[in-house]
CSV table of C-alpha atoms and ligand atoms in Angstrom, one decimal:
chain,number,residue,atom,x,y,z
A,288,MET,CA,0.0,0.0,0.0
A,289,SER,CA,1.4,3.4,-0.9
A,290,TYR,CA,2.2,6.0,1.8
A,291,LEU,CA,-0.8,8.1,0.8
A,292,LEU,CA,-3.2,5.2,1.0
A,293,LYS,CA,-1.8,4.1,4.4
A,294,ASN,CA,-2.4,7.7,5.6
A,295,ILE,CA,-6.0,7.7,4.4
A,296,PHE,CA,-6.8,4.5,6.1
A,297,SER,CA,-4.7,5.0,9.1
A,298,LYS,CA,-6.2,4.2,12.5
A,299,ASN,CA,-5.8,7.8,13.4
A,300,ASN,CA,-7.9,9.1,10.6
A,301,ILE,CA,-10.7,6.7,11.2
A,302,LEU,CA,-10.7,7.5,14.9
A,303,ASN,CA,-10.6,11.2,14.3
A,304,SER,CA,-13.4,10.9,11.8
A,305,THR,CA,-15.6,9.0,14.2
A,306,LEU,CA,-14.9,11.3,17.1
A,307,LEU,CA,-15.5,14.5,15.1
A,308,SER,CA,-18.7,13.2,13.5
A,309,ARG,CA,-20.0,12.4,17.0
A,310,THR,CA,-19.1,15.8,18.6
A,311,LEU,CA,-19.8,18.2,15.7
A,312,ASN,CA,-23.6,17.9,15.6
A,313,THR,CA,-25.3,21.1,16.7
A,314,LYS,CA,-28.8,21.9,15.6
A,315,ASN,CA,-29.5,23.8,12.4
A,316,ILE,CA,-25.9,24.5,11.6
A,317,GLY,CA,-23.3,22.9,9.4
A,318,VAL,CA,-21.3,19.8,10.3
A,319,PHE,CA,-17.6,19.4,9.5
A,320,SER,CA,-16.7,15.8,8.9
A,321,LYS,CA,-13.1,14.8,8.6
A,322,PHE,CA,-12.4,13.4,5.1
A,323,ILE,CA,-8.8,12.6,4.2
A,324,ASN,CA,-5.9,13.9,6.3
A,325,ASN,CA,-6.8,17.4,7.3
A,326,ASN,CA,-9.5,18.0,4.6
A,327,TYR,CA,-13.1,18.3,5.7
A,328,ILE,CA,-16.5,18.0,4.1
A,329,TYR,CA,-18.9,20.6,5.4
A,330,LEU,CA,-22.5,19.3,5.4
A,331,GLU,CA,-25.2,21.9,6.0
A,332,ARG,CA,-28.5,20.8,7.3
A,333,ASN,CA,-31.9,22.6,7.0
A,334,GLN,CA,-34.6,22.8,9.7
A,335,ASN,CA,-35.8,19.2,8.8
A,336,ARG,CA,-32.3,18.0,9.6
A,337,SER,CA,-31.8,16.7,6.1
A,338,PHE,CA,-28.6,17.8,4.3
A,339,SER,CA,-29.1,20.9,2.1
A,340,SER,CA,-25.5,21.5,0.9
A,341,VAL,CA,-22.1,20.0,0.8
A,342,SER,CA,-18.8,21.9,0.5
A,343,PHE,CA,-15.2,20.8,0.5
A,344,VAL,CA,-12.9,22.6,2.8
A,345,ALA,CA,-9.2,21.9,2.6
A,346,GLY,CA,-7.3,22.0,5.8
A,347,ALA,CA,-3.6,22.8,6.1
A,348,ASN,CA,-1.4,19.7,5.8
A,349,THR,CA,0.4,19.1,9.0
A,350,THR,CA,2.2,16.0,7.8
A,351,ASN,CA,5.3,16.3,5.6
A,352,THR,CA,3.7,14.6,2.6
A,353,VAL,CA,3.6,17.8,0.5
A,354,GLY,CA,6.4,19.6,2.2
A,355,ILE,CA,4.3,22.1,4.2
A,356,SER,CA,5.2,22.2,7.9
A,357,ASN,CA,3.6,24.0,10.8
A,358,ASP,CA,7.1,24.9,12.0
A,359,HIS,CA,6.8,27.8,9.5
A,360,PRO,CA,3.6,29.6,10.4
A,361,LEU,CA,1.5,30.7,7.4
A,362,TRP,CA,-0.5,33.3,9.4
A,363,LYS,CA,0.0,35.6,12.4
A,364,LEU,CA,-2.2,36.5,15.4
A,365,GLY,CA,-2.6,40.2,16.1
A,366,HIS,CA,-4.4,42.4,18.7
A,367,LEU,CA,-7.6,41.9,20.5
A,368,ASN,CA,-10.0,43.8,18.2
A,369,HIS,CA,-13.1,43.8,20.4
A,370,VAL,CA,-15.1,42.1,23.1
A,371,ALA,CA,-18.7,41.6,22.0
A,372,ILE,CA,-21.6,41.9,24.5
A,373,ALA,CA,-25.1,40.8,23.5
A,374,VAL,CA,-27.7,43.2,25.0
A,375,PRO,CA,-31.5,42.9,25.3
A,376,ASN,CA,-31.9,46.7,25.0
A,377,LEU,CA,-29.5,48.7,22.9
A,378,ASP,CA,-30.6,52.1,24.1
A,379,ASN,CA,-30.0,51.1,27.7
A,380,ALA,CA,-26.6,49.7,26.9
A,381,VAL,CA,-25.5,52.8,24.9
A,382,ASN,CA,-26.7,55.0,27.7
A,383,PHE,CA,-24.5,53.0,30.2
A,384,TYR,CA,-21.3,53.3,28.2
A,385,LYS,CA,-21.9,56.8,26.8
A,386,ASN,CA,-23.5,58.7,29.7
A,387,ILE,CA,-22.7,56.7,32.8
A,388,LEU,CA,-19.2,55.5,32.1
A,389,GLY,CA,-18.6,58.6,29.9
A,390,VAL,CA,-17.0,56.9,26.8
A,391,GLU,CA,-16.6,59.6,24.1
A,392,GLN,CA,-16.5,57.5,21.0
A,393,VAL,CA,-19.7,55.5,20.7
A,394,SER,CA,-21.0,54.7,17.2
A,395,GLU,CA,-24.5,54.7,15.9
A,396,ALA,CA,-26.4,51.4,15.7
A,397,VAL,CA,-25.6,49.8,12.4
A,398,PRO,CA,-27.8,46.9,11.0
A,399,GLN,CA,-25.7,44.0,9.8
A,400,PRO,CA,-28.3,41.9,7.9
A,401,GLU,CA,-25.8,39.2,6.8
A,402,HIS,CA,-24.9,38.6,10.5
A,403,GLY,CA,-28.4,39.0,11.9
A,404,VAL,CA,-27.4,41.7,14.4
A,405,TYR,CA,-27.2,45.4,15.0
A,406,THR,CA,-23.8,46.6,16.1
A,407,VAL,CA,-22.6,49.6,18.2
A,408,PHE,CA,-18.9,50.1,18.7
A,409,VAL,CA,-17.7,51.6,22.0
A,410,ASN,CA,-14.1,52.7,21.3
A,411,LEU,CA,-11.9,52.5,24.4
A,412,GLY,CA,-8.7,53.4,22.6
A,413,ASN,CA,-6.7,50.3,23.2
A,414,THR,CA,-9.6,48.0,22.1
A,415,LYS,CA,-13.4,48.2,21.5
A,416,ILE,CA,-16.6,46.8,22.9
A,417,GLU,CA,-19.1,45.7,20.3
A,418,LEU,CA,-22.7,45.9,21.5
A,419,LEU,CA,-24.8,43.3,19.7
A,420,HIS,CA,-28.6,43.2,19.5
A,421,PRO,CA,-30.7,40.8,17.4
A,422,TYR,CA,-31.7,41.8,13.8
A,423,GLY,CA,-34.4,39.7,12.2
A,424,GLU,CA,-36.0,36.4,13.4
A,425,LYS,CA,-33.0,34.2,12.6
A,426,SER,CA,-30.5,36.1,14.6
A,427,PRO,CA,-27.6,33.9,15.8
A,428,ILE,CA,-27.8,35.7,19.2
A,429,HIS,CA,-31.5,34.9,19.9
A,430,ASN,CA,-30.6,31.6,21.8
A,431,PHE,CA,-27.9,33.4,23.7
A,432,LEU,CA,-30.2,36.1,24.9
A,433,GLU,CA,-32.9,33.5,25.7
A,434,LYS,CA,-30.4,31.8,28.0
A,435,ASN,CA,-28.9,35.1,29.3
A,436,LYS,CA,-31.9,37.4,29.8
A,437,ASN,CA,-29.7,40.4,31.0
A,438,GLY,CA,-27.2,39.9,28.2
A,439,GLY,CA,-23.6,39.0,28.6
A,440,ILE,CA,-20.2,38.6,26.9
A,441,HIS,CA,-20.9,36.8,23.6
A,442,HIS,CA,-17.5,36.6,21.9
A,443,ILE,CA,-14.0,38.0,21.6
A,444,CYS,CA,-12.5,39.1,18.3
A,445,ILE,CA,-8.8,38.6,17.6
A,446,GLU,CA,-7.0,40.1,14.6
A,447,VAL,CA,-5.1,37.8,12.2
A,448,ASN,CA,-3.1,38.7,9.1
A,449,ASN,CA,-4.8,36.1,6.9
A,450,VAL,CA,-8.1,34.5,7.9
A,451,SER,CA,-8.2,31.8,5.2
A,452,LYS,CA,-4.7,30.5,6.1
A,453,ALA,CA,-5.6,30.7,9.8
A,454,VAL,CA,-8.8,28.6,9.2
A,455,LYS,CA,-6.9,26.0,7.2
A,456,ASP,CA,-4.3,25.7,9.8
A,457,LEU,CA,-6.7,25.5,12.7
A,458,LEU,CA,-8.9,22.9,10.9
A,459,GLY,CA,-5.9,20.7,10.8
A,460,LYS,CA,-5.7,21.1,14.6
A,461,GLY,CA,-9.3,20.1,15.1
A,462,ILE,CA,-10.6,23.7,15.6
A,463,ARG,CA,-13.8,24.1,13.6
A,464,PRO,CA,-14.9,27.3,11.9
A,465,LEU,CA,-18.7,27.9,12.0
A,466,ASP,CA,-18.9,28.7,8.3
A,467,PRO,CA,-17.0,27.1,5.4
A,468,GLU,CA,-16.0,30.5,4.1
A,469,PRO,CA,-15.2,33.9,5.8
A,470,LYS,CA,-17.9,36.5,5.7
A,471,ILE,CA,-17.4,40.3,5.6
A,472,GLY,CA,-17.6,41.7,9.2
A,473,ALA,CA,-18.7,44.9,10.8
A,474,HIS,CA,-15.4,46.7,9.8
A,475,GLY,CA,-15.6,45.5,6.1
A,476,ASN,CA,-12.9,42.9,6.7
A,477,PRO,CA,-13.2,39.1,6.3
A,478,VAL,CA,-14.1,37.4,9.5
A,479,VAL,CA,-14.7,33.8,10.7
A,480,PHE,CA,-16.1,32.5,13.9
A,481,LEU,CA,-14.6,29.4,15.7
A,482,HIS,CA,-16.7,26.9,17.5
A,483,PRO,CA,-16.9,27.7,21.3
A,484,LYS,CA,-16.6,24.0,22.1
A,485,ASP,CA,-13.1,24.0,20.5
A,486,CYS,CA,-12.0,27.2,22.2
A,487,GLY,CA,-12.4,26.6,25.9
A,488,GLY,CA,-16.1,27.5,25.9
A,489,VAL,CA,-15.5,31.0,24.2
A,490,LEU,CA,-16.9,31.9,20.8
A,491,VAL,CA,-13.8,33.4,19.0
A,492,GLU,CA,-14.0,35.6,16.0
A,493,LEU,CA,-10.9,36.0,13.8
A,494,GLU,CA,-10.8,39.3,11.8
A,495,GLN,CA,-8.4,39.8,8.9
A,496,VAL,CA,-6.6,43.1,9.4
A,497,GLU,CA,-3.9,44.0,6.9
B,235,LIG,C1,-21.0,41.7,12.8
B,235,LIG,C2,-20.1,40.6,13.2
B,235,LIG,C3,-18.7,41.3,13.5
B,235,LIG,O1,-18.2,41.4,14.7
B,235,LIG,O2,-18.0,41.6,12.5
B,235,LIG,C4,-20.6,40.0,14.5
B,235,LIG,O3,-20.3,40.2,15.6
B,235,LIG,S1,-21.8,38.8,14.2
B,235,LIG,C5,-22.2,38.1,15.8
B,235,LIG,C6,-23.3,37.1,15.7
B,235,LIG,N1,-22.8,36.0,14.9
B,235,LIG,C7,-22.4,34.8,15.4
B,235,LIG,O4,-22.4,34.6,16.6
B,235,LIG,C8,-22.0,33.8,14.4
B,235,LIG,C9,-21.4,32.5,15.0
B,235,LIG,N2,-22.4,31.9,16.0
B,235,LIG,C10,-23.1,30.8,15.7
B,235,LIG,O5,-22.9,30.2,14.6
B,235,LIG,C11,-24.0,30.3,16.8
B,235,LIG,O6,-24.5,31.4,17.5
B,235,LIG,C12,-23.4,29.2,17.7
B,235,LIG,C13,-22.2,29.7,18.5
B,235,LIG,C14,-23.0,28.0,16.9
B,235,LIG,C15,-24.5,28.8,18.7
B,235,LIG,O7,-25.6,28.4,17.9
B,235,LIG,P1,-27.0,28.2,18.6
B,235,LIG,O8,-27.4,29.4,19.4
B,235,LIG,O9,-28.0,27.7,17.6
B,235,LIG,O10,-26.8,27.0,19.5
B,235,LIG,P2,-27.1,26.7,21.0
B,235,LIG,O11,-27.7,27.8,21.8
B,235,LIG,O12,-27.8,25.4,21.1
B,235,LIG,O13,-25.6,26.5,21.6
B,235,LIG,C16,-24.8,25.4,21.3
B,235,LIG,C17,-23.8,25.3,22.4
B,235,LIG,O14,-22.8,26.4,22.2
B,235,LIG,C18,-22.8,27.2,23.4
B,235,LIG,N3,-22.8,28.6,23.0
B,235,LIG,C19,-23.7,29.2,22.2
B,235,LIG,N4,-23.3,30.5,22.1
B,235,LIG,C20,-22.2,30.7,22.7
B,235,LIG,C21,-21.3,31.8,23.0
B,235,LIG,N5,-21.6,33.0,22.5
B,235,LIG,N6,-20.2,31.6,23.8
B,235,LIG,C22,-19.9,30.4,24.3
B,235,LIG,N7,-20.7,29.3,24.1
B,235,LIG,C23,-21.8,29.4,23.3
B,235,LIG,C24,-24.2,26.9,24.1
B,235,LIG,O15,-24.1,27.1,25.4
B,235,LIG,C25,-24.4,25.4,23.7
B,235,LIG,O16,-23.6,24.6,24.6
B,235,LIG,P3,-24.2,23.4,25.3
B,235,LIG,O17,-24.5,22.4,24.2
B,235,LIG,O18,-23.1,22.9,26.2
B,235,LIG,O19,-25.5,23.8,26.0
């Protein structure tokens, strides 16, 4: 059997595939299923739990089969861009930061239809707070606010120099992005969210900043 075939059918791959398939299921979102080496198939399910789309996502190769090694990082981590707080009442939250704490730079509320949220940025100088409020019925923060009636810290956003390379590399290390492709975030930059179950219980957003 060639080295490649041995790799495909190695005990590790079968084991990883089984483990990942078992742990990746969350309702109404896509499922990453390990395919060959660090490549994944992304299966998206609709409300009836039947599969509605399939995409192929290539992970970074962490073996030496094609000469790419993680000893030479392909991407770099940057600053903390913002801490996002989901709020049940945007006016009350803006009043707290602007008038009670006295923050000078507080943006207007901006609808982000592609993300299902309104955002307000509170600029603290060294980093920002992003206030999030649901936009539309399918907002990804509905469940969070259902469970946290007074709101709470929803995610952190860390800057990276190349979000696609970061995702490929992280997939190879078992860290799942929540979408197969980056979206354009509130600052007009590509962003991707990483599964909180893979990041110590914290929803992590990576934002590409040149
Ligand atoms: C504009 C843009 C930008 O900054 O540029 C944004 O901010 S957009 C910001 C809004 N967009 C996003 O958040 C996109 C990424 N988020 C998502 O895809 C989703 O919200 C998920 C994180 C997958 C959660 O989905 P959903 O609410 O349907 O599932 P769920 O409530 O059943 O939660 C599944 C499990 O994840 C945990 N979980 C849910 N939300 C969490 C959070 N924010 N932090 C940590 N853990 C969280 C739950 O406790 C639960 O754990 P247990 O199973 O143990 O009970």
